[in-house]
Amino acid sequence: MNENIKQLTIGQFAKLHGINKKTLMWYDEIGLFKPAYINPENGYRYYNYRQSSVLETILLLRELDVSIDEIQMFMKQRSALSLKCLLDEKISELNSRISHMNRLRETLLSHHRNMVALLTMDLSEIRVVEKDTCRLVTLEINPETSFDKEVEMIAAETQKYQLRRLHDALYGTMLPVECLYKGIFDAYSMLFIEMPDSSQVTLGCEGLSKDKKKTGLHIQSGGRYLRAYHKGAWEKIPDRYREILDFAHKLGIKLHGYSYEMGMNENVIDRIEDYITRIEIPIL
């Protein structure tokens, strides 16, 4: 043992790096990270400060979920290039996880706002609100599209845009306003998924013009909207739409585009009678 270099016991070295000494013993046993010296008389392991940078690299890679096999391979051919390549891969994976967590945070905030609104809202109220512009993914449907099929379509689309789970985004249905004015309240033509602001996607077009593709990425324009709520089964929504149209007529308000319906409390109810649908329709 070189007496000019300070030797640390396994306990001291483990404490220095904030790990359990059993981890160091395991690393030694599998040949990943060996002590600087082993006392031949008692088998005690000793380490030195010069080994700290190597151990910290191993611990960093483990924190990045690099497998032991990958780390062992790296240690056998350790170089600036091999470390760069390994870190390039892990940085990309970490960026993806961060992006996912940001999207999840935005979705949680939206659900939180909905829960706050549920506790304070007047369900009978119809009012004018200002909405910000948001991005939507739209999927074409028709009145014959089953609910099960709609769920399958939304699930497939969330995966397509790297939203890992169904509830990583908010979703709903779209009903053309021209159908409302004709008294047709079941002519749903689109599903929509509201994309979180942090989603790494490129918008294909803006607005929801008839001249544009009916399936893809679109902008839901910001501005004034009529907002109302419906509690209960969907079969009763036509009655609520008649009230909305009457309200708009009395105020001399012209509606256009699509009515956007979104469920607000499906994760906290057991009965469809308690289901609350938020309805938002842009004002011309």
Coordinates of C-alpha atoms in Angstrom, one line a residue:
M1 CA 0.0 0.0 0.0
N2 CA 1.4 3.4 -1.0
E3 CA 1.6 5.4 2.2
N4 CA 1.9 8.7 0.3
I5 CA -1.7 8.5 -0.7
K6 CA -4.3 8.8 2.0
Q7 CA -6.3 5.6 2.2
L8 CA -10.0 5.6 3.2
T9 CA -11.9 2.7 4.7
I10 CA -14.9 1.4 2.8
G11 CA -17.2 3.1 5.3
Q12 CA -15.4 6.5 4.9
F13 CA -15.4 6.3 1.1
A14 CA -19.0 5.3 1.0
K15 CA -20.0 8.2 3.3
L16 CA -17.9 10.6 1.2
H17 CA -20.0 9.7 -1.9
G18 CA -23.4 9.3 -0.1
I19 CA -23.9 5.6 -0.8
N20 CA -24.1 2.4 1.2
K21 CA -20.8 0.5 1.7
K22 CA -22.6 -2.6 0.5
T23 CA -22.9 -0.9 -2.9
L24 CA -19.1 -0.6 -3.0
M25 CA -18.7 -4.3 -2.0
W26 CA -21.1 -5.3 -4.8
Y27 CA -19.2 -3.2 -7.3
D28 CA -16.0 -4.9 -6.3
E29 CA -17.6 -8.4 -6.5
I30 CA -18.8 -7.8 -10.1
G31 CA -15.6 -6.2 -11.2
L32 CA -17.1 -2.8 -11.9
F33 CA -15.2 -0.7 -9.3
K34 CA -12.4 -2.2 -7.2
P35 CA -10.7 -0.7 -4.1
A36 CA -7.2 0.7 -4.4
Y37 CA -6.0 -1.8 -1.9
I38 CA -7.2 -4.8 0.0
N39 CA -5.4 -5.8 3.2
P40 CA -4.2 -9.4 2.6
E41 CA -4.4 -10.2 6.4
N42 CA -8.0 -9.2 7.1
G43 CA -9.5 -8.5 3.6
Y44 CA -10.4 -4.9 4.5
R45 CA -10.9 -2.7 1.4
Y46 CA -9.3 0.7 1.1
Y47 CA -10.0 3.5 -1.4
N48 CA -8.3 6.9 -2.2
Y49 CA -9.5 10.3 -3.4
R50 CA -8.1 9.7 -6.9
Q51 CA -10.9 7.1 -7.4
S52 CA -13.6 9.6 -6.6
S53 CA -14.1 10.9 -10.1
V54 CA -14.5 7.4 -11.5
L55 CA -17.0 6.4 -8.9
E56 CA -19.0 9.6 -9.4
T57 CA -19.2 8.8 -13.1
I58 CA -20.6 5.4 -12.3
L59 CA -23.1 6.9 -9.9
L60 CA -24.1 9.5 -12.4
L61 CA -24.7 6.8 -15.1
R62 CA -26.7 4.7 -12.6
E63 CA -28.8 7.8 -11.8
L64 CA -29.5 8.1 -15.5
D65 CA -30.7 4.4 -15.5
V66 CA -27.7 3.1 -17.4
S67 CA -27.6 -0.6 -16.9
I68 CA -24.7 -2.3 -15.1
D69 CA -23.8 -4.1 -18.3
E70 CA -23.6 -0.8 -20.2
I71 CA -21.4 0.7 -17.5
Q72 CA -19.1 -2.3 -17.4
M73 CA -18.7 -2.1 -21.2
F74 CA -17.9 1.7 -20.9
M75 CA -15.4 1.1 -18.1
K76 CA -13.5 -1.4 -20.2
Q77 CA -13.1 1.0 -23.1
R78 CA -13.3 4.3 -21.2
S79 CA -12.5 7.4 -23.3
A80 CA -13.8 10.9 -24.0
L81 CA -15.5 9.6 -27.1
S82 CA -17.3 6.7 -25.5
L83 CA -18.5 8.8 -22.6
K84 CA -19.7 11.5 -25.0
C85 CA -21.7 8.9 -27.0
L86 CA -23.2 7.4 -23.9
L87 CA -24.1 10.9 -22.5
D88 CA -25.6 11.9 -25.9
E89 CA -28.0 9.0 -25.7
K90 CA -28.9 9.6 -22.0
I91 CA -29.4 13.4 -22.5
S92 CA -31.8 12.7 -25.3
E93 CA -33.7 10.3 -23.1
L94 CA -33.7 12.7 -20.2
N95 CA -35.0 15.5 -22.4
S96 CA -37.8 13.3 -23.5
R97 CA -38.7 12.5 -19.8
I98 CA -38.5 16.2 -18.9
S99 CA -40.8 17.0 -21.8
H100 CA -43.2 14.3 -20.6
M101 CA -43.2 15.6 -17.1
N102 CA -43.9 19.2 -18.3
R103 CA -46.9 17.9 -20.3
L104 CA -48.1 16.0 -17.3
R105 CA -47.8 19.1 -15.1
E106 CA -49.8 21.1 -17.5
T107 CA -52.5 18.4 -17.6
L108 CA -52.6 18.2 -13.8
L109 CA -52.9 22.0 -13.6
S110 CA -55.9 21.8 -16.1
H111 CA -57.5 19.1 -14.0
H112 CA -56.9 21.2 -10.8
R113 CA -58.5 24.2 -12.4
N114 CA -61.5 22.1 -13.4
M115 CA -61.9 20.8 -9.8
V116 CA -61.7 24.3 -8.4
A117 CA -64.4 25.3 -11.0
L118 CA -66.6 22.4 -10.0
L119 CA -66.6 23.5 -6.4
T120 CA -67.5 27.1 -7.2
M121 CA -69.5 27.1 -10.5
D122 CA -73.1 27.9 -11.1
L123 CA -74.2 25.1 -13.5
S124 CA -77.2 27.1 -14.6
E125 CA -75.1 30.0 -15.7
I126 CA -74.4 30.8 -19.4
R127 CA -71.7 33.5 -19.8
V128 CA -69.2 35.1 -22.2
V129 CA -65.6 34.3 -21.5
E130 CA -62.2 35.1 -23.1
K131 CA -60.2 32.1 -24.2
D132 CA -56.5 31.9 -25.2
T133 CA -55.5 30.3 -28.4
C134 CA -54.7 26.6 -28.1
R135 CA -53.6 23.7 -30.2
L136 CA -55.9 20.8 -31.1
V137 CA -55.5 17.5 -32.7
T138 CA -58.7 16.6 -34.5
L139 CA -60.1 13.3 -35.6
E140 CA -63.0 12.9 -37.9
I141 CA -66.0 11.0 -36.7
N142 CA -69.7 10.7 -37.5
P143 CA -72.9 9.9 -35.5
E144 CA -72.4 6.2 -36.0
T145 CA -69.0 6.2 -34.4
S146 CA -69.3 4.2 -31.1
F147 CA -68.0 5.5 -27.8
D148 CA -65.5 2.6 -27.6
K149 CA -64.2 3.4 -31.1
E150 CA -63.7 7.1 -30.0
V151 CA -61.7 6.0 -27.0
E152 CA -59.5 3.8 -29.2
M153 CA -58.9 6.7 -31.7
I154 CA -57.9 9.1 -28.9
A155 CA -55.6 6.6 -27.3
A156 CA -53.9 5.9 -30.6
E157 CA -53.5 9.6 -31.3
T158 CA -52.0 10.4 -27.9
Q159 CA -49.3 7.8 -28.6
K160 CA -48.7 9.2 -32.0
Y161 CA -47.8 12.6 -30.5
Q162 CA -45.7 11.0 -27.8
L163 CA -48.3 11.6 -25.0
R164 CA -47.6 8.4 -23.1
R165 CA -51.0 8.0 -21.4
L166 CA -54.5 8.8 -22.4
H167 CA -54.8 11.4 -19.7
D168 CA -51.7 13.3 -20.7
A169 CA -54.0 15.5 -22.7
L170 CA -57.5 16.8 -22.4
Y171 CA -60.0 15.7 -25.1
G172 CA -63.6 16.1 -26.2
T173 CA -66.0 16.4 -29.1
M174 CA -66.9 19.0 -31.7
L175 CA -70.3 19.8 -33.1
P176 CA -70.7 22.3 -36.0
V177 CA -72.6 25.4 -35.0
E178 CA -74.5 25.4 -38.3
C179 CA -76.0 22.1 -37.1
L180 CA -77.1 23.7 -33.9
Y181 CA -78.9 26.5 -35.8
K182 CA -80.7 23.8 -37.7
G183 CA -81.8 22.0 -34.5
I184 CA -79.5 19.0 -35.2
F185 CA -77.8 18.3 -31.8
D186 CA -76.1 15.0 -32.5
A187 CA -74.1 15.7 -35.6
Y188 CA -70.7 15.4 -33.9
S189 CA -68.0 15.6 -36.6
M190 CA -64.7 15.7 -34.7
L191 CA -62.9 14.4 -31.7
F192 CA -60.3 16.9 -30.4
I193 CA -57.3 16.5 -28.2
E194 CA -56.0 19.7 -26.6
M195 CA -52.2 19.6 -26.8
P196 CA -50.2 20.7 -23.8
D197 CA -48.1 23.8 -24.5
S198 CA -44.9 21.9 -24.0
S199 CA -45.7 19.2 -26.6
Q200 CA -43.0 19.0 -29.3
V201 CA -45.3 19.0 -32.3
T202 CA -45.5 21.0 -35.5
L203 CA -48.9 22.5 -36.4
G204 CA -50.0 21.5 -39.9
C205 CA -52.5 24.3 -40.4
E206 CA -54.5 27.0 -38.6
G207 CA -58.2 27.2 -37.8
L208 CA -60.9 24.7 -38.7
S209 CA -61.8 25.8 -42.2
K210 CA -63.8 23.4 -44.4
D211 CA -61.1 23.8 -47.0
K212 CA -58.5 22.4 -44.8
K213 CA -57.8 18.8 -43.7
K214 CA -60.3 17.5 -41.2
T215 CA -57.8 15.3 -39.4
G216 CA -54.6 16.7 -38.1
L217 CA -53.2 19.6 -36.1
H218 CA -55.1 22.8 -35.9
I219 CA -55.3 26.1 -34.0
Q220 CA -58.4 26.8 -31.9
S221 CA -58.5 30.6 -32.1
G222 CA -58.6 32.7 -28.9
G223 CA -61.3 35.3 -28.3
R224 CA -64.8 35.5 -26.9
Y225 CA -66.7 32.3 -26.3
L226 CA -70.1 31.4 -24.8
R227 CA -69.5 28.9 -21.9
A228 CA -72.2 26.8 -20.3
Y229 CA -72.3 23.5 -18.4
H230 CA -74.6 20.5 -18.6
K231 CA -75.0 18.0 -15.8
G232 CA -76.3 14.5 -16.6
A233 CA -76.6 12.1 -19.5
W234 CA -75.6 13.2 -23.0
E235 CA -79.2 12.5 -24.2
K236 CA -80.3 15.7 -22.3
I237 CA -77.7 18.0 -23.9
P238 CA -80.0 19.2 -26.7
D239 CA -82.1 20.9 -24.1
R240 CA -79.1 22.8 -22.9
Y241 CA -78.2 23.8 -26.4
R242 CA -81.7 25.2 -26.9
E243 CA -81.1 27.3 -23.8
I244 CA -77.7 28.5 -25.1
L245 CA -79.2 29.5 -28.5
D246 CA -82.0 31.3 -26.8
F247 CA -79.5 33.2 -24.6
A248 CA -77.4 34.1 -27.6
H249 CA -80.5 35.3 -29.5
K250 CA -81.6 37.5 -26.6
L251 CA -78.1 39.2 -26.5
G252 CA -77.9 39.5 -30.3
I253 CA -74.8 37.2 -30.3
K254 CA -73.9 35.2 -33.4
L255 CA -72.1 31.9 -32.9
H256 CA -69.9 30.3 -35.4
G257 CA -67.4 27.4 -36.0
Y258 CA -67.8 24.5 -33.6
S259 CA -69.2 23.8 -30.2
Y260 CA -66.4 22.2 -28.1
E261 CA -67.7 19.8 -25.4
M262 CA -65.3 18.4 -22.7
G263 CA -66.1 16.3 -19.7
M264 CA -64.9 17.8 -16.5
N265 CA -65.4 15.3 -13.7
E266 CA -65.4 11.8 -15.1
N267 CA -62.5 10.9 -12.8
V268 CA -64.4 11.7 -9.6
I269 CA -67.9 10.3 -10.3
D270 CA -69.6 6.8 -10.5
R271 CA -72.9 7.8 -12.0
I272 CA -73.6 9.3 -15.4
E273 CA -76.3 11.5 -13.8
D274 CA -73.4 13.4 -12.1
Y275 CA -71.4 13.8 -15.3
I276 CA -70.6 17.5 -16.1
T277 CA -69.9 18.6 -19.6
R278 CA -68.4 22.0 -20.4
I279 CA -69.7 23.6 -23.6
E280 CA -67.8 26.4 -25.3
I281 CA -68.8 28.1 -28.6
P282 CA -66.9 30.9 -30.3
I283 CA -68.7 34.2 -30.8
L284 CA -68.5 35.8 -34.2

